Coordinates of C-alpha atoms in Angstrom, one line a residue:
M1 CA -8.7 -31.0 44.3
I2 CA -11.6 -32.9 45.8
S3 CA -12.1 -33.2 49.6
I4 CA -14.3 -35.8 51.3
L5 CA -15.3 -35.5 54.9
G6 CA -16.3 -38.8 56.4
A7 CA -14.1 -41.9 56.1
G8 CA -16.9 -44.5 56.4
A9 CA -17.5 -47.0 53.7
F10 CA -19.3 -44.7 51.3
G11 CA -16.9 -41.7 51.7
T12 CA -13.9 -43.9 51.3
A13 CA -15.4 -45.6 48.3
L14 CA -16.0 -42.3 46.6
A15 CA -12.4 -41.3 47.4
V16 CA -11.0 -44.5 45.9
S17 CA -13.1 -44.1 42.7
M18 CA -12.2 -40.4 42.3
Q19 CA -8.5 -40.8 43.0
R20 CA -8.2 -43.9 40.9
E21 CA -9.5 -42.0 37.8
S22 CA -6.4 -39.9 37.2
D23 CA -3.1 -39.0 38.8
A24 CA -3.9 -35.4 37.9
R25 CA -6.8 -35.5 40.3
T26 CA -5.9 -35.2 44.0
V27 CA -8.4 -36.5 46.7
W28 CA -8.2 -35.6 50.4
L29 CA -10.1 -37.8 52.8
W30 CA -10.9 -36.8 56.4
G31 CA -12.0 -38.9 59.3
R32 CA -12.4 -38.0 63.0
N33 CA -10.4 -41.0 64.3
A34 CA -6.7 -40.0 64.2
D35 CA -5.4 -43.5 64.7
A36 CA -7.6 -45.0 62.1
M37 CA -6.7 -42.4 59.5
A38 CA -3.0 -42.8 60.2
Q39 CA -3.3 -46.5 59.8
M40 CA -5.2 -46.1 56.5
Q41 CA -2.5 -43.6 55.2
A42 CA 0.3 -46.1 56.1
S43 CA -1.3 -49.4 55.1
R44 CA -3.4 -48.2 52.1
E45 CA -6.2 -50.4 53.4
T46 CA -9.4 -50.0 55.5
P47 CA -11.6 -52.5 57.3
R48 CA -14.6 -50.6 55.9
L49 CA -13.8 -52.0 52.4
P50 CA -12.0 -55.4 52.7
G51 CA -9.9 -56.3 49.8
V52 CA -9.7 -52.7 48.4
T53 CA -6.4 -50.9 48.1
L54 CA -6.3 -47.2 48.5
P55 CA -4.7 -45.4 45.5
D56 CA -1.3 -43.9 46.2
G57 CA -2.4 -40.4 45.5
L58 CA -5.2 -40.5 48.1
T59 CA -4.4 -38.5 51.3
C60 CA -6.0 -39.7 54.5
A61 CA -6.0 -37.2 57.3
S62 CA -7.7 -36.3 60.7
E63 CA -6.8 -32.7 61.0
M64 CA -9.3 -30.3 59.6
S65 CA -6.7 -27.5 59.6
A66 CA -5.2 -29.3 56.6
L67 CA -8.4 -29.1 54.5
P68 CA -7.5 -27.9 51.0
D69 CA -8.6 -24.3 50.3
H70 CA -10.1 -25.0 46.9
G71 CA -12.3 -27.5 45.1
P72 CA -15.6 -29.1 46.1
I73 CA -16.1 -30.7 49.5
L74 CA -18.2 -33.9 49.8
L75 CA -20.0 -34.5 53.1
A76 CA -20.2 -38.2 53.7
T77 CA -21.1 -38.2 57.4
P78 CA -24.4 -39.6 58.8
M79 CA -27.4 -37.3 58.5
Q80 CA -28.0 -37.0 62.2
T81 CA -24.4 -35.7 62.8
L82 CA -24.4 -33.3 59.8
R83 CA -25.4 -30.2 61.8
A84 CA -22.7 -30.8 64.4
L85 CA -20.0 -31.2 61.7
L86 CA -21.1 -28.0 59.9
T87 CA -21.2 -26.1 63.2
T88 CA -17.9 -27.3 64.5
H89 CA -16.0 -26.6 61.3
A90 CA -18.0 -23.5 60.1
D91 CA -14.9 -21.4 59.5
Q92 CA -13.3 -23.9 57.1
L93 CA -16.6 -24.8 55.3
S94 CA -18.2 -21.4 54.9
H95 CA -18.3 -20.0 51.3
R96 CA -17.3 -23.4 49.9
T97 CA -19.2 -25.7 47.5
L98 CA -20.5 -28.6 49.7
V99 CA -21.9 -31.8 48.2
I100 CA -24.1 -33.6 50.6
C101 CA -23.8 -37.4 50.4
C102 CA -25.9 -38.4 53.4
K103 CA -29.5 -39.5 53.0
G104 CA -32.1 -38.7 55.6
I105 CA -34.2 -36.1 57.4
E106 CA -33.0 -34.4 60.6
L107 CA -35.0 -35.8 63.5
S108 CA -34.8 -32.8 65.7
S109 CA -36.0 -30.3 63.1
G110 CA -37.7 -32.3 60.2
L111 CA -35.3 -30.5 57.8
R112 CA -33.6 -32.0 54.7
A113 CA -29.8 -31.9 54.6
S114 CA -29.5 -28.8 52.4
Q115 CA -31.9 -27.0 54.7
V116 CA -29.7 -27.8 57.6
L117 CA -26.7 -26.5 55.6
A118 CA -28.5 -23.3 54.7
E119 CA -29.3 -22.7 58.4
V120 CA -25.7 -23.2 59.6
L121 CA -23.7 -22.0 56.6
P122 CA -25.9 -19.7 54.5
D123 CA -22.9 -18.6 52.4
A124 CA -22.0 -22.1 51.2
T125 CA -23.2 -23.5 47.9
P126 CA -25.2 -26.7 48.5
A127 CA -25.4 -29.7 46.2
T128 CA -26.5 -33.3 46.8
L129 CA -25.1 -36.6 45.4
T130 CA -27.5 -39.5 45.8
G131 CA -28.9 -42.6 44.0
P132 CA -28.7 -46.4 43.9
S133 CA -25.3 -47.3 45.1
F134 CA -23.4 -49.5 47.5
A135 CA -19.9 -48.5 48.7
A136 CA -18.4 -51.9 47.9
D137 CA -19.5 -51.7 44.2
I138 CA -18.1 -48.1 43.8
A139 CA -14.8 -49.0 45.4
R140 CA -14.4 -52.2 43.2
G141 CA -14.9 -50.1 40.1
L142 CA -18.3 -51.5 39.2
P143 CA -20.6 -49.3 37.1
T144 CA -22.8 -47.0 39.2
A145 CA -25.1 -44.2 38.2
L146 CA -26.1 -41.3 40.6
T147 CA -28.0 -38.1 40.6
L148 CA -26.0 -34.8 41.3
A149 CA -28.4 -32.0 42.1
C150 CA -27.5 -28.3 42.6
G151 CA -29.5 -25.1 42.6
T152 CA -28.4 -24.0 39.1
A153 CA -27.7 -26.0 36.0
A154 CA -24.3 -24.4 35.7
C155 CA -23.3 -25.5 39.1
A156 CA -24.6 -29.0 38.6
E157 CA -22.8 -29.4 35.2
T158 CA -19.5 -28.1 36.7
L159 CA -19.7 -30.6 39.6
Q160 CA -20.8 -33.4 37.2
T161 CA -17.5 -32.9 35.2
Q162 CA -15.4 -32.6 38.4
L163 CA -16.8 -35.7 40.1
S164 CA -17.6 -38.2 37.4
T165 CA -15.3 -41.2 37.0
H166 CA -15.0 -44.1 34.6
N167 CA -17.3 -46.3 36.8
L168 CA -19.3 -43.5 38.4
R169 CA -21.7 -41.9 36.0
L170 CA -23.4 -38.7 37.3
Y171 CA -26.7 -37.3 35.9
S172 CA -27.2 -33.6 36.7
S173 CA -30.4 -32.1 38.1
T174 CA -31.5 -28.8 39.6
D175 CA -34.1 -30.4 41.9
I176 CA -32.4 -30.7 45.2
I177 CA -35.7 -31.2 47.0
G178 CA -36.7 -34.2 45.0
A179 CA -33.2 -35.7 45.0
E180 CA -32.9 -35.4 48.8
L181 CA -36.4 -36.7 49.5
G182 CA -35.9 -39.7 47.2
G183 CA -32.7 -40.7 49.0
A184 CA -34.2 -40.2 52.5
L185 CA -37.7 -41.7 52.1
K186 CA -36.6 -44.9 50.4
N187 CA -34.8 -45.9 53.6
V188 CA -38.1 -46.0 55.4
I189 CA -39.7 -48.2 52.8
A190 CA -36.6 -50.5 52.9
I191 CA -37.1 -51.1 56.6
A192 CA -40.7 -52.1 55.9
C193 CA -39.7 -54.5 53.1
G194 CA -36.9 -56.0 55.2
A195 CA -39.4 -56.5 58.1
A196 CA -41.9 -58.3 55.7
I197 CA -39.2 -60.7 54.4
G198 CA -37.7 -61.2 57.8
A199 CA -41.2 -62.2 59.2
G200 CA -41.7 -64.6 56.3
L201 CA -44.5 -62.7 54.6
G202 CA -43.2 -63.4 51.2
E203 CA -42.1 -61.6 48.0
S204 CA -45.6 -60.5 47.1
A205 CA -45.8 -58.6 50.3
R206 CA -42.5 -56.9 49.6
A207 CA -43.6 -55.9 46.1
A208 CA -46.8 -54.4 47.5
L209 CA -44.8 -52.4 50.2
L210 CA -42.3 -51.2 47.6
T211 CA -45.0 -50.1 45.2
R212 CA -47.3 -48.4 47.8
G213 CA -44.2 -47.0 49.6
Y214 CA -43.2 -45.4 46.3
A215 CA -46.7 -43.7 46.2
E216 CA -46.0 -42.3 49.7
M217 CA -42.7 -41.0 48.6
Q218 CA -44.3 -39.2 45.6
R219 CA -47.1 -37.8 47.9
M220 CA -44.7 -36.2 50.3
A221 CA -42.3 -35.0 47.6
A222 CA -45.2 -33.3 45.7
A223 CA -46.3 -31.6 49.0
L224 CA -42.8 -30.3 49.6
G225 CA -42.2 -28.9 46.2
A226 CA -40.2 -31.6 44.4
E227 CA -40.5 -32.2 40.6
P228 CA -42.4 -35.5 40.0
E229 CA -40.0 -36.8 37.4
T230 CA -37.1 -36.6 40.0
L231 CA -38.8 -39.3 42.1
A232 CA -39.1 -41.5 39.0
G233 CA -35.3 -41.3 38.4
L234 CA -32.2 -42.6 40.0
S235 CA -32.6 -40.8 43.3
G236 CA -36.1 -42.0 43.8
F237 CA -37.3 -45.2 42.1
G238 CA -33.8 -46.4 41.4
D239 CA -32.5 -46.1 44.9
L240 CA -35.8 -47.5 46.3
T241 CA -35.5 -50.6 44.1
L242 CA -31.9 -51.3 45.2
T243 CA -32.4 -50.6 48.9
C244 CA -35.5 -52.7 49.2
T245 CA -34.1 -55.8 47.5
S246 CA -30.5 -56.3 48.7
E247 CA -28.9 -57.6 51.9
Q248 CA -26.2 -55.0 51.4
S249 CA -28.6 -52.4 52.5
R250 CA -28.3 -51.6 56.2
N251 CA -31.9 -50.3 56.3
Y252 CA -33.2 -53.5 54.7
R253 CA -31.1 -55.7 57.1
F254 CA -32.4 -53.6 60.1
G255 CA -36.0 -54.2 59.0
A256 CA -35.3 -57.9 58.5
S257 CA -33.9 -58.2 62.0
I258 CA -37.2 -56.6 63.3
G259 CA -39.2 -59.1 61.3
R260 CA -37.2 -62.0 62.8
G261 CA -37.3 -60.6 66.3
E262 CA -33.5 -60.4 66.5
A263 CA -31.3 -57.6 67.9
F264 CA -29.4 -55.4 65.4
D265 CA -25.9 -54.2 65.9
P266 CA -26.3 -50.7 67.5
A267 CA -22.9 -49.6 66.0
V268 CA -24.3 -49.8 62.5
T269 CA -25.8 -46.5 61.3
V270 CA -29.4 -47.0 60.1
E271 CA -30.5 -43.6 58.6
G272 CA -34.1 -44.8 58.0
A273 CA -34.8 -45.3 61.7
A274 CA -34.5 -41.6 62.5
T275 CA -35.9 -40.6 59.1
A276 CA -39.1 -42.6 59.6
R277 CA -39.8 -40.7 62.9
A278 CA -39.0 -37.4 61.3
T279 CA -41.0 -38.1 58.2
H280 CA -44.0 -39.3 60.3
D281 CA -43.9 -36.0 62.2
V282 CA -43.8 -33.9 59.0
A283 CA -46.6 -36.0 57.4
T284 CA -48.8 -35.5 60.5
Q285 CA -48.2 -31.8 60.5
R286 CA -49.1 -31.5 56.9
G287 CA -52.0 -33.9 56.9
L288 CA -50.4 -36.4 54.5
D289 CA -51.6 -40.0 54.4
M290 CA -48.4 -42.1 54.8
P291 CA -49.5 -45.4 56.5
I292 CA -46.4 -47.4 55.7
T293 CA -44.2 -44.6 57.3
A294 CA -46.5 -44.6 60.3
V295 CA -46.2 -48.4 60.9
V296 CA -42.4 -48.3 60.3
T297 CA -42.2 -45.6 63.0
G298 CA -44.1 -47.9 65.3
L299 CA -41.8 -50.8 64.6
V300 CA -38.7 -48.6 65.1
E301 CA -40.0 -47.3 68.4
A302 CA -41.0 -50.9 69.4
R303 CA -44.7 -49.9 69.8
L304 CA -45.8 -52.3 67.1
D305 CA -44.8 -55.9 66.1
V306 CA -44.8 -56.9 62.5
A307 CA -48.1 -58.9 62.7
T308 CA -49.9 -55.8 64.2
A309 CA -48.3 -53.5 61.6
M310 CA -49.4 -55.7 58.7
D311 CA -52.9 -56.0 60.1
M312 CA -53.1 -52.2 60.3
L313 CA -52.1 -51.9 56.7
L314 CA -54.4 -54.7 55.4
S315 CA -57.4 -53.4 57.3
R316 CA -57.3 -50.0 55.7
P317 CA -60.4 -49.0 53.6
L318 CA -60.4 -50.3 50.1
K319 CA -59.6 -47.6 47.5
K320 CA -58.7 -47.0 43.9
E321 CA -55.1 -47.2 42.9

């Protein structure tokens, strides 16, 4: 049994891929909107994934009281709502294996997702699933590779076997810190790249931001105890490349809207906006030099425009690479 909490596009796509794999595997998908979940259960469709049919064995529910009492639980809710979810449903989630699928840093505390989980549910077993992926690709059965990190190799390998599918190839890791930071920080750089393209600054500017942004990611990851090779893998460089180069990325589109001076749909979750502010706070506290993160924070908070932000970056002292 696999349970997934969060019936947004990504959580639903994971449910579709995992249920489609085998009739012997049962997937239970939870969403907080009772009417929407009832409609999904009846119609076998969701507006989150147009053209995708939900497999017959997939159960869509809105009552946490029906949460299966065994098997891993995937948490596919937004980062900034994770603490509330864990707190509200602590009784059902305590002592379970919880696989975090959201990407970000909590704005109120500066904590990574597994740190939030440890505070709220210290008896749970944390893991993280992250890497370069779009929900539509996963749901359509297109090949996707992700990182699955857990505190021990045995835990990671067990989850790897339980959660892998024909189109979803999972690579195991024991570096939760690096996996989480890669997934979180790349969203900040994606906003910067989107802003550059939206403002008409060109592909060369995007390449520079992507490369120097990767250096910032490595700098913070090293300071927080991550393994360097993790950031060079799927959860770091791989996810950064995808997110900074595709219109399917919400963070990239958000940045592009800033660059064009256009409003962005407030109903769309942009994890990088809060993560930029949280990361900037952590970097300041630790004395880390993260100029791209700083200007993205200024853009998100509407303290800077793109022209000023670029001037700030280009006027920095010349240095060795």
